[in-house]
């Protein structure tokens, strides 16, 4: 399974991101991982001595001299965008990762800062899913992803104590939760209100099933 990792220009908690990258970029996994810097994310990687496989962006927030240096490296793909564009740097980076055959996309630096960018990245998760990928927005306290089919969650793999569900793009019908503190059966989760926030797992493995709709899943810790 090939994995795409996108380092964006949002909130980057240095200790967490470096630890996460170290796990993902071990020698035995490196060939199966495509590391992409999206605009300002290039500055973070450069500061920490990490070389990306690809660079994407309009570079309105990154040092253009860095871009010129990487353009001379045949091992690095550089895609410079017009600042007046229809898509964000992160979306273009995600599309590049999918084009490279990545099945799982992990986006760091996609939360925090500007709320419009966060909302855009949440919608990007739906696009990644529609295109056949499995996308995740990650930071120290949150793992966010989209599900369009039934799925299970294992406690030992959960990102934090809390598990929240949101109807994303329309009502979710026939929702049944098993192995959670707050369980429902054949429930319709609507797009208004806060009914799905802050559930907790009570079993080692919990299940989420539904008949129609799309769920935005947030695993989080304090």
mmCIF file of C-alpha atoms in Angstrom:
data_model
loop_
_atom_site.group_PDB
_atom_site.id
_atom_site.type_symbol
_atom_site.label_atom_id
_atom_site.label_comp_id
_atom_site.label_asym_id
_atom_site.label_seq_id
_atom_site.Cartn_x
_atom_site.Cartn_y
_atom_site.Cartn_z
ATOM 1 C CA UNK A 1 0.000 0.000 0.000
ATOM 2 C CA UNK A 2 1.464 3.329 -1.046
ATOM 3 C CA UNK A 3 1.038 6.259 1.321
ATOM 4 C CA UNK A 4 1.050 9.965 0.543
ATOM 5 C CA UNK A 5 2.063 12.423 3.257
ATOM 6 C CA UNK A 6 1.291 16.098 2.730
ATOM 7 C CA UNK A 7 2.938 18.741 4.910
ATOM 8 C CA UNK A 8 0.806 21.865 4.695
ATOM 9 C CA UNK A 9 1.134 25.392 5.974
ATOM 10 C CA UNK A 10 -1.350 25.275 8.853
ATOM 11 C CA UNK A 11 -0.699 24.282 12.440
ATOM 12 C CA UNK A 12 2.456 22.151 12.684
ATOM 13 C CA UNK A 13 3.332 21.074 16.229
ATOM 14 C CA UNK A 14 7.005 20.393 15.667
ATOM 15 C CA UNK A 15 7.576 17.590 18.166
ATOM 16 C CA UNK A 16 4.471 15.692 17.049
ATOM 17 C CA UNK A 17 5.109 16.130 13.331
ATOM 18 C CA UNK A 18 8.768 15.104 13.533
ATOM 19 C CA UNK A 19 7.885 12.028 15.580
ATOM 20 C CA UNK A 20 5.157 11.098 13.111
ATOM 21 C CA UNK A 21 7.457 11.576 10.120
ATOM 22 C CA UNK A 22 10.143 9.466 11.759
ATOM 23 C CA UNK A 23 7.711 6.554 12.038
ATOM 24 C CA UNK A 24 6.507 6.929 8.469
ATOM 25 C CA UNK A 25 9.875 7.497 6.833
ATOM 26 C CA UNK A 26 11.815 4.580 8.290
ATOM 27 C CA UNK A 27 14.087 2.956 5.750
ATOM 28 C CA UNK A 28 11.835 -0.039 5.123
ATOM 29 C CA UNK A 29 8.788 2.184 4.488
ATOM 30 C CA UNK A 30 10.422 5.034 2.579
ATOM 31 C CA UNK A 31 9.911 3.577 -0.891
ATOM 32 C CA UNK A 32 6.186 3.196 -0.223
ATOM 33 C CA UNK A 33 5.768 6.793 0.983
ATOM 34 C CA UNK A 34 5.486 9.934 -1.132
ATOM 35 C CA UNK A 35 6.288 13.040 0.937
ATOM 36 C CA UNK A 36 4.802 16.226 -0.511
ATOM 37 C CA UNK A 37 5.408 19.762 0.733
ATOM 38 C CA UNK A 38 2.480 22.099 0.088
ATOM 39 C CA UNK A 39 3.796 25.675 -0.102
ATOM 40 C CA UNK A 40 4.712 26.824 3.437
ATOM 41 C CA UNK A 41 5.142 23.209 4.508
ATOM 42 C CA UNK A 42 8.405 23.290 2.548
ATOM 43 C CA UNK A 43 9.852 25.712 5.121
ATOM 44 C CA UNK A 44 9.108 23.258 7.928
ATOM 45 C CA UNK A 45 10.812 20.377 6.129
ATOM 46 C CA UNK A 46 13.802 22.517 5.167
ATOM 47 C CA UNK A 47 14.228 23.730 8.743
ATOM 48 C CA UNK A 48 14.337 20.141 9.944
ATOM 49 C CA UNK A 49 16.557 18.753 7.207
ATOM 50 C CA UNK A 50 13.896 16.573 5.556
ATOM 51 C CA UNK A 51 13.809 16.293 1.781
ATOM 52 C CA UNK A 52 10.399 16.009 0.078
ATOM 53 C CA UNK A 53 9.633 13.910 -2.982
ATOM 54 C CA UNK A 54 7.446 16.648 -4.429
ATOM 55 C CA UNK A 55 6.706 20.335 -3.880
ATOM 56 C CA UNK A 56 3.394 21.961 -4.769
ATOM 57 C CA UNK A 57 2.184 25.527 -4.359
ATOM 58 C CA UNK A 58 2.063 29.101 -5.496
ATOM 59 C CA UNK A 59 4.851 29.847 -3.014
ATOM 60 C CA UNK A 60 3.319 33.060 -1.820
ATOM 61 C CA UNK A 61 4.378 32.035 1.687
ATOM 62 C CA UNK A 62 7.571 30.043 1.025
ATOM 63 C CA UNK A 63 11.069 31.228 0.146
ATOM 64 C CA UNK A 64 11.324 31.203 -3.663
ATOM 65 C CA UNK A 65 15.091 30.599 -3.414
ATOM 66 C CA UNK A 66 14.294 27.186 -1.920
ATOM 67 C CA UNK A 67 12.089 26.453 -4.896
ATOM 68 C CA UNK A 68 14.884 27.331 -7.311
ATOM 69 C CA UNK A 69 17.257 24.955 -5.517
ATOM 70 C CA UNK A 70 14.831 22.065 -5.646
ATOM 71 C CA UNK A 71 14.126 22.679 -9.329
ATOM 72 C CA UNK A 72 17.706 21.591 -9.996
ATOM 73 C CA UNK A 73 17.187 18.260 -8.250
ATOM 74 C CA UNK A 74 15.821 15.652 -10.730
ATOM 75 C CA UNK A 75 14.603 13.481 -7.834
ATOM 76 C CA UNK A 76 12.114 16.130 -6.663
ATOM 77 C CA UNK A 77 8.912 16.943 -8.560
ATOM 78 C CA UNK A 78 8.169 20.675 -8.462
ATOM 79 C CA UNK A 79 4.746 21.960 -9.448
ATOM 80 C CA UNK A 80 4.469 25.733 -9.189
ATOM 81 C CA UNK A 81 0.947 27.135 -9.341
ATOM 82 C CA UNK A 82 -0.486 30.489 -10.299
ATOM 83 C CA UNK A 83 -1.572 32.331 -7.102
ATOM 84 C CA UNK A 84 -4.888 33.069 -8.833
ATOM 85 C CA UNK A 85 -6.161 29.485 -8.986
ATOM 86 C CA UNK A 86 -9.362 27.538 -8.385
ATOM 87 C CA UNK A 87 -7.910 24.983 -5.949
ATOM 88 C CA UNK A 88 -5.866 25.169 -2.780
ATOM 89 C CA UNK A 89 -2.250 24.007 -2.688
ATOM 90 C CA UNK A 90 -3.337 21.127 -0.455
ATOM 91 C CA UNK A 91 -5.932 19.894 -2.948
ATOM 92 C CA UNK A 92 -3.394 19.946 -5.769
ATOM 93 C CA UNK A 93 -0.949 18.053 -3.532
ATOM 94 C CA UNK A 94 -3.633 15.467 -2.759
ATOM 95 C CA UNK A 95 -4.413 15.007 -6.447
ATOM 96 C CA UNK A 96 -0.695 14.568 -7.155
ATOM 97 C CA UNK A 97 -0.460 11.884 -4.464
ATOM 98 C CA UNK A 98 -3.452 10.040 -5.936
ATOM 99 C CA UNK A 99 -1.946 10.293 -9.419
ATOM 100 C CA UNK A 100 1.222 8.716 -8.008
ATOM 101 C CA UNK A 101 -0.810 5.721 -6.857
ATOM 102 C CA UNK A 102 -1.117 6.588 -3.175
ATOM 103 C CA UNK A 103 -4.072 4.866 -1.514
ATOM 104 C CA UNK A 104 -3.792 6.525 1.913
ATOM 105 C CA UNK A 105 -3.237 10.283 2.257
ATOM 106 C CA UNK A 106 -2.190 11.803 5.574
ATOM 107 C CA UNK A 107 -2.326 15.589 5.793
ATOM 108 C CA UNK A 108 -0.377 17.394 8.513
ATOM 109 C CA UNK A 109 -0.560 21.160 8.804
ATOM 110 C CA UNK A 110 -4.147 21.100 7.583
ATOM 111 C CA UNK A 111 -5.760 22.235 10.834
ATOM 112 C CA UNK A 112 -5.379 25.350 12.973
ATOM 113 C CA UNK A 113 -4.996 28.896 11.725
ATOM 114 C CA UNK A 114 -7.516 29.967 9.114
ATOM 115 C CA UNK A 115 -10.952 28.429 9.561
ATOM 116 C CA UNK A 116 -11.709 28.629 5.830
ATOM 117 C CA UNK A 117 -8.678 26.453 5.085
ATOM 118 C CA UNK A 118 -9.782 23.944 7.736
ATOM 119 C CA UNK A 119 -13.273 23.751 6.231
ATOM 120 C CA UNK A 120 -11.761 23.379 2.779
ATOM 121 C CA UNK A 121 -9.586 20.517 3.999
ATOM 122 C CA UNK A 122 -12.587 18.790 5.555
ATOM 123 C CA UNK A 123 -14.308 18.948 2.186
ATOM 124 C CA UNK A 124 -11.096 17.706 0.596
ATOM 125 C CA UNK A 125 -11.459 14.499 2.619
ATOM 126 C CA UNK A 126 -14.746 13.874 0.799
ATOM 127 C CA UNK A 127 -13.065 14.441 -2.561
ATOM 128 C CA UNK A 128 -10.266 12.024 -1.709
ATOM 129 C CA UNK A 129 -12.865 9.428 -0.739
ATOM 130 C CA UNK A 130 -14.806 9.990 -3.960
ATOM 131 C CA UNK A 131 -11.613 9.455 -5.961
ATOM 132 C CA UNK A 132 -10.958 6.145 -4.238
ATOM 133 C CA UNK A 133 -8.453 7.221 -1.587
ATOM 134 C CA UNK A 134 -8.512 7.193 2.201
ATOM 135 C CA UNK A 135 -7.688 10.651 3.559
ATOM 136 C CA UNK A 136 -6.800 11.792 7.082
ATOM 137 C CA UNK A 137 -6.317 15.226 8.643
ATOM 138 C CA UNK A 138 -3.916 14.857 11.557
ATOM 139 C CA UNK A 139 -2.607 16.942 14.405
ATOM 140 C CA UNK A 140 -1.476 16.183 17.940
ATOM 141 C CA UNK A 141 -5.022 15.962 19.312
ATOM 142 C CA UNK A 142 -7.171 15.002 16.310
ATOM 143 C CA UNK A 143 -7.520 12.434 13.560
ATOM 144 C CA UNK A 144 -10.293 13.308 11.106
ATOM 145 C CA UNK A 145 -11.535 11.184 8.228
ATOM 146 C CA UNK A 146 -14.600 10.401 6.094
ATOM 147 C CA UNK A 147 -16.454 7.105 5.863
ATOM 148 C CA UNK A 148 -19.076 6.158 3.290
ATOM 149 C CA UNK A 149 -19.411 2.510 4.349
ATOM 150 C CA UNK A 150 -19.698 0.559 7.595
ATOM 151 C CA UNK A 151 -16.488 0.392 9.616
ATOM 152 C CA UNK A 152 -14.957 -0.712 12.915
ATOM 153 C CA UNK A 153 -12.708 1.126 15.357
ATOM 154 C CA UNK A 154 -10.139 -0.541 17.622
ATOM 155 C CA UNK A 155 -9.488 1.073 20.969
ATOM 156 C CA UNK A 156 -5.738 0.463 20.849
ATOM 157 C CA UNK A 157 -5.546 2.357 17.546
ATOM 158 C CA UNK A 158 -7.845 5.237 18.502
ATOM 159 C CA UNK A 159 -6.297 8.709 18.389
ATOM 160 C CA UNK A 160 -7.816 9.927 21.666
ATOM 161 C CA UNK A 161 -10.579 9.329 24.201
ATOM 162 C CA UNK A 162 -13.409 10.961 22.263
ATOM 163 C CA UNK A 163 -15.168 9.763 19.135
ATOM 164 C CA UNK A 164 -17.475 12.152 17.282
ATOM 165 C CA UNK A 165 -19.635 11.688 14.208
ATOM 166 C CA UNK A 166 -21.099 14.313 11.885
ATOM 167 C CA UNK A 167 -23.468 13.886 8.970
ATOM 168 C CA UNK A 168 -21.401 15.274 6.113
ATOM 169 C CA UNK A 169 -23.207 16.457 3.008
ATOM 170 C CA UNK A 170 -26.648 15.199 3.981
ATOM 171 C CA UNK A 171 -28.463 13.141 6.601
ATOM 172 C CA UNK A 172 -27.047 9.755 7.567
ATOM 173 C CA UNK A 173 -29.807 7.154 7.882
ATOM 174 C CA UNK A 174 -29.945 3.804 9.660
ATOM 175 C CA UNK A 175 -27.034 4.675 11.934
ATOM 176 C CA UNK A 176 -26.244 1.947 14.474
ATOM 177 C CA UNK A 177 -23.415 2.228 17.000
ATOM 178 C CA UNK A 178 -22.204 -0.801 18.948
ATOM 179 C CA UNK A 179 -19.474 -0.827 21.584
ATOM 180 C CA UNK A 180 -19.865 2.849 22.528
ATOM 181 C CA UNK A 181 -21.000 4.573 25.701
ATOM 182 C CA UNK A 182 -23.871 6.177 23.801
ATOM 183 C CA UNK A 183 -25.395 3.618 21.446
ATOM 184 C CA UNK A 184 -28.106 4.115 18.834
ATOM 185 C CA UNK A 185 -29.928 1.756 16.501
ATOM 186 C CA UNK A 186 -31.383 2.643 13.098
ATOM 187 C CA UNK A 187 -30.993 6.338 13.928
ATOM 188 C CA UNK A 188 -31.021 9.265 11.502
ATOM 189 C CA UNK A 189 -28.168 11.675 12.175
ATOM 190 C CA UNK A 190 -28.978 15.071 10.700
ATOM 191 C CA UNK A 191 -26.785 17.900 9.498
ATOM 192 C CA UNK A 192 -27.885 20.297 12.268
ATOM 193 C CA UNK A 193 -27.241 20.058 15.986
ATOM 194 C CA UNK A 194 -24.534 18.362 18.045
ATOM 195 C CA UNK A 195 -25.981 14.901 18.676
ATOM 196 C CA UNK A 196 -22.896 13.011 17.501
ATOM 197 C CA UNK A 197 -20.256 14.861 19.537
ATOM 198 C CA UNK A 198 -18.020 13.312 22.233
ATOM 199 C CA UNK A 199 -18.978 9.667 22.324
ATOM 200 C CA UNK A 200 -16.580 7.161 23.935
ATOM 201 C CA UNK A 201 -15.688 3.552 23.226
ATOM 202 C CA UNK A 202 -16.541 0.921 25.850
ATOM 203 C CA UNK A 203 -15.398 -2.162 23.908
ATOM 204 C CA UNK A 204 -12.008 -3.097 22.517
ATOM 205 C CA UNK A 205 -13.589 -2.988 19.070
ATOM 206 C CA UNK A 206 -16.637 -0.880 18.229
ATOM 207 C CA UNK A 207 -18.701 -0.850 15.055
ATOM 208 C CA UNK A 208 -20.443 1.879 13.076
ATOM 209 C CA UNK A 209 -23.005 0.894 10.449
ATOM 210 C CA UNK A 210 -25.424 2.994 8.387
ATOM 211 C CA UNK A 211 -27.688 2.669 5.376
ATOM 212 C CA UNK A 212 -26.994 5.887 3.496
ATOM 213 C CA UNK A 213 -25.026 9.111 3.724
ATOM 214 C CA UNK A 214 -21.478 10.114 4.541
ATOM 215 C CA UNK A 215 -19.911 10.418 8.004
ATOM 216 C CA UNK A 216 -17.193 12.807 9.087
ATOM 217 C CA UNK A 217 -15.341 11.078 11.923
ATOM 218 C CA UNK A 218 -13.275 12.923 14.530
ATOM 219 C CA UNK A 219 -11.136 11.012 17.002
ATOM 220 C CA UNK A 220 -9.782 13.471 19.549
ATOM 221 C CA UNK A 221 -8.148 13.912 22.927
ATOM 222 C CA UNK A 222 -7.936 16.792 25.381
#
